[in-house]
Coordinates of C-alpha atoms in Angstrom, one line a residue:
X1 CA 116.3 21.2 -174.1
X2 CA 119.6 21.0 -171.9
X3 CA 119.7 17.7 -169.6
X4 CA 120.1 20.3 -166.6
X5 CA 116.7 21.5 -167.1
X6 CA 115.3 17.9 -167.1
X7 CA 117.1 17.5 -163.7
X8 CA 115.6 20.4 -162.3
X9 CA 111.9 19.4 -163.2
X10 CA 112.8 15.7 -161.6
X11 CA 114.0 17.5 -158.5
X12 CA 110.8 18.9 -157.7
X13 CA 109.3 15.4 -157.3
X14 CA 112.4 13.1 -156.5
X15 CA 114.9 13.4 -153.6
X16 CA 117.5 11.5 -155.8
X17 CA 118.3 12.0 -159.9
X18 CA 121.4 10.2 -161.0
X19 CA 123.1 11.0 -164.0
X20 CA 124.6 8.0 -165.6
X21 CA 128.6 7.8 -165.4
X22 CA 128.5 11.3 -163.7
X23 CA 126.9 11.3 -160.4
X24 CA 123.8 11.9 -158.4
X25 CA 122.0 15.1 -157.2
X26 CA 120.2 14.6 -153.9
X27 CA 117.7 16.7 -152.1
X28 CA 117.0 17.2 -148.3
X29 CA 114.2 19.1 -146.8
X30 CA 115.5 21.8 -144.6
X31 CA 113.2 23.7 -142.0
X32 CA 112.7 27.4 -142.2
X33 CA 115.3 29.3 -140.4
X34 CA 116.6 33.0 -139.4
X35 CA 119.7 34.1 -140.7
X36 CA 121.0 36.4 -137.8
X37 CA 123.7 38.2 -139.7
X38 CA 121.1 39.7 -142.2
X39 CA 118.0 39.4 -140.1
X40 CA 116.5 37.3 -142.9
X41 CA 113.5 34.7 -142.6
X42 CA 114.0 31.9 -145.2
X43 CA 111.3 29.6 -145.6
X44 CA 111.4 25.7 -145.5
X45 CA 113.4 24.5 -148.6
X46 CA 115.0 21.4 -150.4
X47 CA 119.2 21.5 -149.8
X48 CA 120.9 20.1 -153.1
X49 CA 124.0 18.1 -152.7
X50 CA 126.1 16.0 -155.2
X51 CA 127.5 12.4 -154.7
X52 CA 130.0 11.3 -157.3
X53 CA 129.9 7.8 -156.1
X54 CA 126.2 7.3 -157.1
X55 CA 126.7 7.0 -160.8
X56 CA 124.9 3.7 -161.6
X57 CA 122.2 4.2 -164.2
X58 CA 118.8 3.8 -162.4
X59 CA 117.0 4.7 -165.8
X60 CA 114.8 7.7 -164.1
X61 CA 116.5 10.8 -166.0
X62 CA 117.1 8.8 -169.4
X63 CA 113.4 7.6 -169.3
X64 CA 112.1 11.1 -168.5
X65 CA 114.2 12.8 -171.2
X66 CA 113.3 10.2 -173.7
X67 CA 109.4 10.5 -173.2
X68 CA 109.8 14.1 -173.4
X69 CA 111.8 14.2 -176.7
X70 CA 109.9 11.3 -178.0
X71 CA 112.6 9.1 -179.0
X72 CA 113.9 5.7 -178.1
X73 CA 115.6 4.7 -174.6
X74 CA 118.6 3.9 -176.3
X75 CA 119.2 6.9 -178.4
X76 CA 118.5 9.1 -175.4
X77 CA 121.3 7.3 -173.3
X78 CA 123.8 7.8 -176.1
X79 CA 123.2 11.6 -176.3
X80 CA 123.2 11.8 -172.5
X81 CA 126.5 9.9 -172.4
X82 CA 127.9 12.5 -175.0
X83 CA 126.8 15.5 -172.8
X84 CA 128.4 13.6 -169.6
X85 CA 131.7 13.5 -171.5
X86 CA 131.9 17.1 -172.3
X87 CA 130.9 17.7 -168.3
X88 CA 133.8 15.6 -167.4
X89 CA 136.2 17.3 -170.0
X90 CA 135.6 20.6 -168.6
X91 CA 136.3 19.6 -165.2
X92 CA 139.6 18.0 -165.9
X93 CA 140.3 21.1 -168.0
X94 CA 140.2 23.1 -164.4
X95 CA 137.1 24.8 -165.4
X96 CA 133.8 25.4 -163.1
X97 CA 130.8 23.5 -164.7
X98 CA 127.7 25.6 -164.1
X99 CA 124.5 23.8 -164.3
X100 CA 121.6 26.4 -164.3
X101 CA 119.4 26.1 -161.5
X102 CA 121.1 23.5 -159.8
X103 CA 124.8 24.6 -158.7
X104 CA 128.4 24.8 -159.9
X105 CA 130.8 21.8 -159.8
X106 CA 134.8 22.0 -159.9
X107 CA 137.8 19.6 -158.9
X108 CA 139.7 20.7 -155.7
X109 CA 143.4 20.4 -155.4
X110 CA 143.1 16.6 -154.4
X111 CA 140.9 16.0 -157.6
X112 CA 137.5 15.6 -155.9
X113 CA 134.5 17.0 -157.5
X114 CA 133.1 20.1 -155.3
X115 CA 129.6 21.2 -155.6
X116 CA 128.1 24.5 -154.9
X117 CA 124.2 24.6 -154.9
X118 CA 122.1 27.4 -156.3
X119 CA 120.3 29.2 -153.5
X120 CA 117.9 31.0 -155.9
X121 CA 115.5 27.9 -156.5
X122 CA 113.2 26.4 -153.9
X123 CA 112.6 22.6 -155.0
X124 CA 110.2 22.1 -152.3
X125 CA 106.7 22.3 -153.7
X126 CA 104.8 23.0 -150.2
X127 CA 106.9 26.2 -150.1
X128 CA 105.7 27.7 -153.5
X129 CA 105.0 31.3 -153.3
X130 CA 107.1 32.0 -150.1
X131 CA 110.1 34.3 -150.2
X132 CA 112.8 35.4 -147.7
X133 CA 111.8 38.2 -145.7
X134 CA 114.2 40.9 -144.3
X135 CA 113.0 42.0 -140.6
X136 CA 115.3 44.7 -139.1
X137 CA 115.4 44.7 -135.2
X138 CA 113.0 46.8 -133.4
X139 CA 114.6 49.2 -131.1
X140 CA 112.1 50.3 -128.4
X141 CA 112.6 53.3 -126.5
X142 CA 109.2 54.0 -125.0
X143 CA 110.2 54.8 -121.6
X144 CA 112.9 57.2 -122.5
X145 CA 110.2 59.0 -124.6
X146 CA 107.7 59.3 -122.1
X147 CA 110.3 60.6 -119.4
X148 CA 111.3 63.2 -122.0
X149 CA 107.8 64.0 -122.9
X150 CA 107.0 64.7 -119.0
X151 CA 110.2 66.8 -118.8
X152 CA 108.6 69.0 -121.6
X153 CA 105.3 69.3 -119.7
X154 CA 106.9 70.5 -116.2
X155 CA 107.7 74.1 -116.5
X156 CA 110.7 75.2 -114.3
X157 CA 112.9 78.2 -114.6
X158 CA 116.7 78.0 -113.5
X159 CA 118.0 81.5 -112.5
X160 CA 121.7 82.4 -112.7
X161 CA 121.6 82.3 -108.9
X162 CA 120.4 78.9 -108.6
X163 CA 122.7 78.0 -111.4
X164 CA 125.7 78.6 -109.4
X165 CA 124.1 77.6 -106.1
X166 CA 124.2 73.9 -106.9
X167 CA 124.0 71.3 -109.4
X168 CA 120.8 71.2 -111.7
X169 CA 117.5 70.0 -110.8
X170 CA 117.0 68.2 -114.1
X171 CA 118.2 64.8 -113.0
X172 CA 115.9 64.6 -110.0
X173 CA 113.2 65.5 -111.9
X174 CA 114.0 62.6 -114.3
X175 CA 113.7 60.3 -111.5
X176 CA 110.2 61.9 -110.3
X177 CA 109.0 61.1 -113.8
X178 CA 110.0 57.4 -113.6
X179 CA 108.4 57.2 -110.1
X180 CA 105.2 58.6 -111.5
X181 CA 105.4 56.1 -114.5
X182 CA 105.8 53.2 -112.3
X183 CA 102.8 54.5 -109.8
X184 CA 100.8 54.9 -112.9
X185 CA 101.5 51.4 -114.1
X186 CA 100.6 50.0 -110.5
X187 CA 97.4 51.7 -110.3
X188 CA 96.3 50.2 -113.7
X189 CA 97.3 46.7 -112.9
X190 CA 95.6 46.9 -109.6
X191 CA 92.2 48.3 -111.6
X192 CA 92.8 45.3 -114.0
X193 CA 92.8 42.9 -111.1
X194 CA 89.7 44.2 -109.4
X195 CA 88.0 43.9 -113.0
X196 CA 89.2 40.1 -113.2
X197 CA 88.1 39.5 -109.6
X198 CA 84.3 41.0 -110.3
X199 CA 84.1 38.5 -113.4
X200 CA 85.3 35.6 -111.4
X201 CA 82.9 36.4 -108.8
X202 CA 80.0 36.5 -111.5
X203 CA 81.2 33.3 -113.0
X204 CA 81.4 31.6 -109.8
X205 CA 77.5 32.8 -109.1
X206 CA 76.3 31.6 -112.2
X207 CA 78.1 28.3 -111.7
X208 CA 76.4 27.8 -108.2
X209 CA 72.9 28.6 -109.9
X210 CA 73.5 25.8 -112.4
X211 CA 74.4 23.4 -109.6
X212 CA 71.3 24.3 -107.5
X213 CA 69.0 23.7 -110.6
X214 CA 70.8 20.3 -111.2
X215 CA 70.2 19.2 -107.5
X216 CA 66.6 20.2 -107.7
X217 CA 66.2 18.0 -110.8
X218 CA 67.8 15.2 -109.1
X219 CA 66.2 11.9 -107.7
X220 CA 66.7 12.5 -104.1
X221 CA 65.8 8.7 -103.2
X222 CA 67.4 5.5 -104.8
X223 CA 67.7 3.4 -101.7
X224 CA 65.4 2.6 -98.6
X225 CA 65.8 5.7 -96.0
X226 CA 67.7 5.4 -93.1
X227 CA 65.7 4.6 -90.0
X228 CA 67.0 6.2 -86.7
X229 CA 66.3 5.0 -83.1
X230 CA 63.5 6.6 -81.3
X231 CA 64.6 8.9 -78.4
X232 CA 62.4 9.7 -75.5
X233 CA 63.1 13.2 -73.6
X234 CA 61.2 14.5 -70.7
X235 CA 59.3 17.8 -71.7
X236 CA 57.3 20.3 -69.9
X237 CA 53.7 20.0 -71.0
X238 CA 52.3 23.1 -72.8
X239 CA 49.4 24.2 -74.7
X240 CA 50.4 25.2 -78.4
X241 CA 49.0 25.5 -81.5
X242 CA 48.6 22.5 -83.9
X243 CA 52.1 21.8 -85.3
X244 CA 52.0 21.4 -89.4
X245 CA 52.6 18.0 -90.7
X246 CA 56.2 16.8 -91.0
X247 CA 55.4 14.1 -93.3
X248 CA 57.6 14.4 -96.4
X249 CA 55.8 13.9 -99.7
X250 CA 57.3 12.5 -102.6
X251 CA 56.3 14.2 -106.0
X252 CA 56.9 12.5 -109.5
X253 CA 57.6 15.4 -111.7
X254 CA 55.9 15.2 -115.3
X255 CA 57.5 18.4 -116.4
X256 CA 57.9 22.2 -115.7
X257 CA 56.3 25.0 -117.8
X258 CA 56.8 28.9 -118.3
X259 CA 53.1 29.3 -119.3
X260 CA 50.5 28.1 -116.7
X261 CA 48.2 27.3 -119.5
X262 CA 50.6 24.6 -120.5
X263 CA 50.9 23.0 -117.3
X264 CA 47.1 22.8 -117.0
X265 CA 46.9 21.4 -120.6
X266 CA 49.5 18.7 -119.5
X267 CA 47.4 17.9 -116.3
X268 CA 44.5 17.0 -118.4
X269 CA 46.5 14.9 -120.8
X270 CA 47.9 12.9 -117.9
X271 CA 44.6 12.4 -116.3
X272 CA 43.1 10.9 -119.3
X273 CA 46.0 8.6 -119.4
X274 CA 44.9 7.8 -115.7
X275 CA 47.3 9.4 -113.8
X276 CA 46.4 11.3 -110.6
X277 CA 48.3 14.6 -111.9
X278 CA 48.1 17.7 -110.1
X279 CA 49.4 21.3 -110.2
X280 CA 52.4 21.3 -107.8
X281 CA 53.0 25.2 -107.7
X282 CA 55.9 27.3 -108.9
X283 CA 59.6 26.1 -108.9
X284 CA 62.5 28.0 -107.5
X285 CA 63.2 29.3 -110.9
X286 CA 59.3 30.4 -111.4
X287 CA 58.4 27.6 -113.5
X288 CA 54.9 25.8 -113.1
X289 CA 55.4 22.3 -112.0
X290 CA 53.3 19.2 -113.1
X291 CA 53.0 15.9 -111.2
X292 CA 52.3 12.4 -112.4
X293 CA 51.2 11.8 -108.6
X294 CA 52.4 12.3 -105.1
X295 CA 53.0 9.8 -102.3
X296 CA 54.0 9.5 -98.8
X297 CA 55.7 6.5 -99.0
X298 CA 59.1 6.6 -100.7
X299 CA 59.3 3.3 -101.9
X300 CA 55.9 3.4 -103.4
X301 CA 57.0 6.7 -105.0
X302 CA 60.3 5.0 -106.5
X303 CA 58.5 2.0 -107.7
X304 CA 55.9 4.3 -109.7
X305 CA 58.9 6.6 -111.0
X306 CA 60.5 3.5 -112.3
X307 CA 57.2 2.1 -114.3
X308 CA 56.6 5.7 -115.4
X309 CA 60.1 6.0 -116.8
X310 CA 59.9 2.7 -118.7
X311 CA 56.4 3.3 -120.3
X312 CA 56.0 7.1 -120.2
X313 CA 58.8 9.2 -120.2
X314 CA 62.6 8.7 -119.1
X315 CA 62.7 12.3 -118.2
X316 CA 60.4 12.1 -115.0
X317 CA 62.2 12.6 -112.0
X318 CA 61.2 12.7 -108.1
X319 CA 61.1 15.7 -105.9
X320 CA 60.9 15.2 -102.1
X321 CA 59.6 18.0 -100.0
X322 CA 58.0 18.5 -96.5

């Protein structure tokens, strides 16, 4: 197998392959790009370059070839030097040295080696299977086609007399068709705006329901209630029906159940544990609420709530109602 074939195999794995006494082939990753002149999309690739100054033997190529051909390192180096001598002679004779899958080399007028890489091989393994794609530009004439379609649908007859009287109505019909298209687009946009407005209103309503539910489940007292000074106002004495008590009750909620039988079962369990459990009634969301107990004193309720959370259930919470 020729040396250039081994060089190709190493270029897939290494960024620099040195040919002793000749030069080094270097690779650099190039991102995907678009060739505008041909409308071609090229995948990421490795660009190959040649540097004649890097000719010191690093052992990579010789060792790889020696292992592949199962000969000694010294014998492989000697054979490679013979090939390099042939390459140099071809270049001195003014010929172009073509290395399959790598590129072409030649001397310019100044006696310096020039290199043109082969663009048919992609040495970037992550781009395996990706090929260049030609995508011709898309010319869109939708509006013009729609105007022409409307012209065909609008019947009109031009008599010889009308033709002689003045300019044709055809340009005016074109403008009218454009205006109709604009109005149609505006109506469609307005309907889309109304639909989005309705969806946003529904989302806000659902969010408000969630906030209300969280407020109901919150602990309303975590500090001593604020005491306001007493205010005495003169009022006329009138006989009135007995007023309802304004005393606020503080209920420690043990749970809320969709089925009332489950709520009654919970009450029996809590009473067996010594709690003054009771059925509180339906919540705003139609759930049957069960309490550990109810208190008029908020501080007493908070103390009991703290004890229940430590011993019984950390999910217990306080509901205060009049």
